[in-house]
């Protein structure tokens, strides 16, 4: 790149807020691995990559958002720490690259007829990273520790389906009364309060991971520090420098140590999304935690190969406060407001992030569940607006009796943009004058919970586990997060039934019915389904898109770079899905789906990268 | 005589530090708790049982006054307690790791700013009202008027992303990763110091003893070096006390943009997350740093200006 | 008569100032020193008097090259100072020195008395041994009446008179041949003034200095000078022998100045003030009267005074005056 064009590019970035940096230029100079092309993936008969195509150095640098709050699996809650803990530990169950629950430390299990008792048969030859044998008692100890009131774990909510868990947490029962029993050295039994279909998935989450009793008892609060932490996963903790990085190295004692190809993984806490993109672009990262919205379009144009977009199990919506004027007992008004929001414009013009417009609460793609779709989902926006006006008048509003409402959200550019857009849609369609109120997050949460000053407020839910139930239960009468003041006994009853139902199809039907009831009561304004989006080094393979956004490092591997100047191959595997289309989880190492190289750009000579 | 005076002065100042700190601790302690929300509030509301366990673990279930005295007792022994947010770390550990980083970056930035700022200021003052003066000061003014969250990304794009000379962020104590943060942090300070120096240098150059120095037959550079420099930087020195405190305690913006593990983010993150112990620890630490730096400035002042003698003070 | 050590010929200093905004900039010229000429002999003391603003200090600095004169020449022992470059001029500081008006402010408050006095030595004799410098400094202090044990004190620890002694010691440390004293005592107490004047007088005798002594106080000048120059608005009105000037001035302005000298006796003082007719202020330096510069305040003016500029003419007794009527007027006091 010439100097003047560099200056031009800088100016352009400056002027347009990084949104339109450079016109089609991909050439950012310097020896950068991610500017090179990876070699073609060759698989061996066992489905593993041929060692000949692997890079010599199997180190992965993963951007990981904020500094993890802890590496004690029983206290960890945040996404950053759970990414790391998935590499360090393995629960009774674990997840496949595509996010399915698969056997972990437990080789197999039995579920009783009433779906309340799970018997786990553990693998017999497993050891901790320090060489000690891993036995069923370790899990009994660990689950008891997680639910011990003294541990004061907020993550313990995940384990509440276990019998007597609530009472133990409240200190009303002794810890031995938990529904956890040791049958023999390698067999254990967990009894639940009621049927919980997603329980096996819960066991793959950090709060259900085993910790080494001696390790915890020896070091107390400090056991999760490097040099001390004993783990049972594919990696062990070798360094932790707060807000600098966490380094994990391969655990030779892991049961499948041979299949884990990445030797070293470094998690870098990078709070600022733009910084993360810059570090990726300068070759400092293989994997970003996310990408900033305002650079999305530019990245779509210039980093199409690296940008990966995938649906996620989160919903973005606004809620009504049903306990106060003007929404109390006013379904027509609520419906009018729901109808007159143009989701297409919100996702395509306002957020511009590949989100999927939604008309219901539960996002699609969760464990096979097909969400409820209201009639108006198929209407044109014109028809919706027409109906909205009719309902608005029916609710008693008109030009002479206009409506004023407050839209409340926690301070964030994205929420603000969406709230502004919604306000102008309501103004245009219904003539409503809205006031935007933004509040600091904690203040916002408190106001929502008190249900006094709120009218329309920003909401949203990102599920912890692969089950629609986690979205629906928020609207139960009296639920701690029911900031809407919603109460419908039919809905509650349907959820109760769904909780007990053991047959998957019937349970899904019950949840679908519950969602239908909820949506017909017009409690929320669905806006869109979240997607995950990140930049990934094309050399990094082995992972797959999934709604959980869980990507354990042990499945990953790094390809060699093609020698500089060598001819382009005819075809290459695209690890990402094209951003505009509906993304489906796809195996990145799938040899049967070659896609043609989209733009054949010349590879620039690079001095350093000739390994 | 001077030594003794300064020692006595130091002792007085240190004694004065105690009520100041106590006041600071008290105000900060109650202010952070008056702020709505608590450390364990999140979008996902906790079941009351868990909430109670957490409150008990961190003594949040006690009456506020009892918590206050518990905290006072704890910090008497130099223990700021465990962080609520970074559960595996004590506040002492976090400060011990964050401060050296902030102090290094901030200290280097201040050094750079002092050297460049005074050089620019003196040059401008000597060439007062010439093209050199206007252009140098004009560039310096840009340093003040362009905010660092604009300059920093531009620097990263230019030197790291496009040119590939420097890393785009991160921290490993290598000079390469310090260059950009130090420059970004120093720019506005350079500009400010340049302005201060220029103004006071012009004033000093008009003073009688400079005329005397010239009449003595001193070459101009000696006049500047031996007679004009010290008095001209006096205002810079008094500005540097609080400015250094601000720099070495870390800047959130710089730390975010360059992903540096300094102290500034702990303060802001701690406040936003209602991490009571972390906020308190950092506030108290800030207070001590500021008091110590002001004290150092006083000493430098005395060295630069013999008319200030602490044996006469108070 | 001996050859003069210094000749000043038609020396002029003009200051330019700017007024108005950035767009309508106006230049204003202020002629602070306007064509001064005189000669000075070795060992002689020339007093310069005049009201404040008459250009005395500017003249002093222009002579030493501390201000660049706009016109004219200063010839020092046959060498033209006005033609020297900065470095050559700096070298001349060894021979030509000055004592300033405000003794305290003229000393760097951050240096000790010893350093202030010794600094010219370090500057011009960087190889001089420390001990020697110290010896010389102490010698100078003793010479000007300071105690050598005060060598490490700072200016703020001295009185104004002592500060001026430091200033004098500092100016003499290089053994100059000419010393210009720019109102050296006007900032001092009357009781101290006499001490300093006497000190200067003694030193001049001891060291054989040529001295230019500037003051607005006529009695001080009278005490120390051999000849006196009277200045008004940058010009020399009269240059006369001390005795002649104080007995029978040649210029009406000199006469007015003599009459306004404060007299210790209050009765006489009021009489003197009544007799003094020097009324009105000096005209604005930017609007100088045409003809004789003094004409608008002069009771003896004739029509010619408003047209012709009187030259500084030699009188019959070697005195000089710039008045058309110098010969005809009898201005004896």
XYZ file of C-alpha atoms in Angstrom, chain B residues 134 207-220 222 226-228 230-231 234 303-309 312, chain C residues 61 66 86 90 93 96-98 100-102 105-111 115-116 119-120 122-124 154 156-157 170 174:
60
model
C 2.356 29.560 15.929
C 12.103 39.632 34.359
C 14.924 41.765 35.682
C 17.299 39.027 36.652
C 17.248 37.636 33.120
C 18.287 41.101 31.959
C 21.054 40.934 34.542
C 22.144 37.526 33.327
C 22.406 38.853 29.805
C 24.318 41.886 31.002
C 26.742 39.591 32.764
C 27.656 38.334 29.344
C 26.103 34.882 29.580
C 25.460 33.213 26.248
C 21.732 32.979 25.547
C 23.127 29.631 29.492
C 20.700 28.477 34.308
C 18.338 31.325 34.967
C 15.097 31.002 33.074
C 13.760 26.591 36.706
C 11.370 29.475 37.379
C 7.466 26.069 38.362
C 14.347 22.584 45.651
C 13.526 24.909 42.787
C 12.650 27.841 44.923
C 14.786 28.494 48.000
C 12.318 31.064 49.229
C 10.065 28.216 50.312
C 11.413 26.716 53.456
C 9.234 28.348 58.532
C 21.149 49.639 27.416
C 21.589 45.122 25.313
C 26.392 38.993 19.269
C 29.295 39.425 24.571
C 30.914 42.555 28.706
C 31.513 47.262 29.962
C 29.182 46.558 32.862
C 25.950 47.826 34.291
C 20.484 47.929 37.524
C 17.793 49.880 39.197
C 15.815 47.289 41.191
C 14.493 41.767 41.321
C 17.689 41.917 39.349
C 19.155 39.003 41.247
C 18.077 35.472 40.424
C 16.318 34.372 43.631
C 17.441 30.780 43.078
C 21.172 31.516 43.269
C 27.107 32.166 42.685
C 25.581 35.419 41.496
C 28.825 33.543 37.520
C 30.578 35.992 35.135
C 32.637 30.856 35.222
C 31.293 32.225 32.007
C 34.385 34.026 30.811
C 20.091 33.739 48.905
C 15.822 37.141 49.853
C 17.991 36.932 52.925
C 28.847 41.110 40.350
C 35.384 41.031 35.698
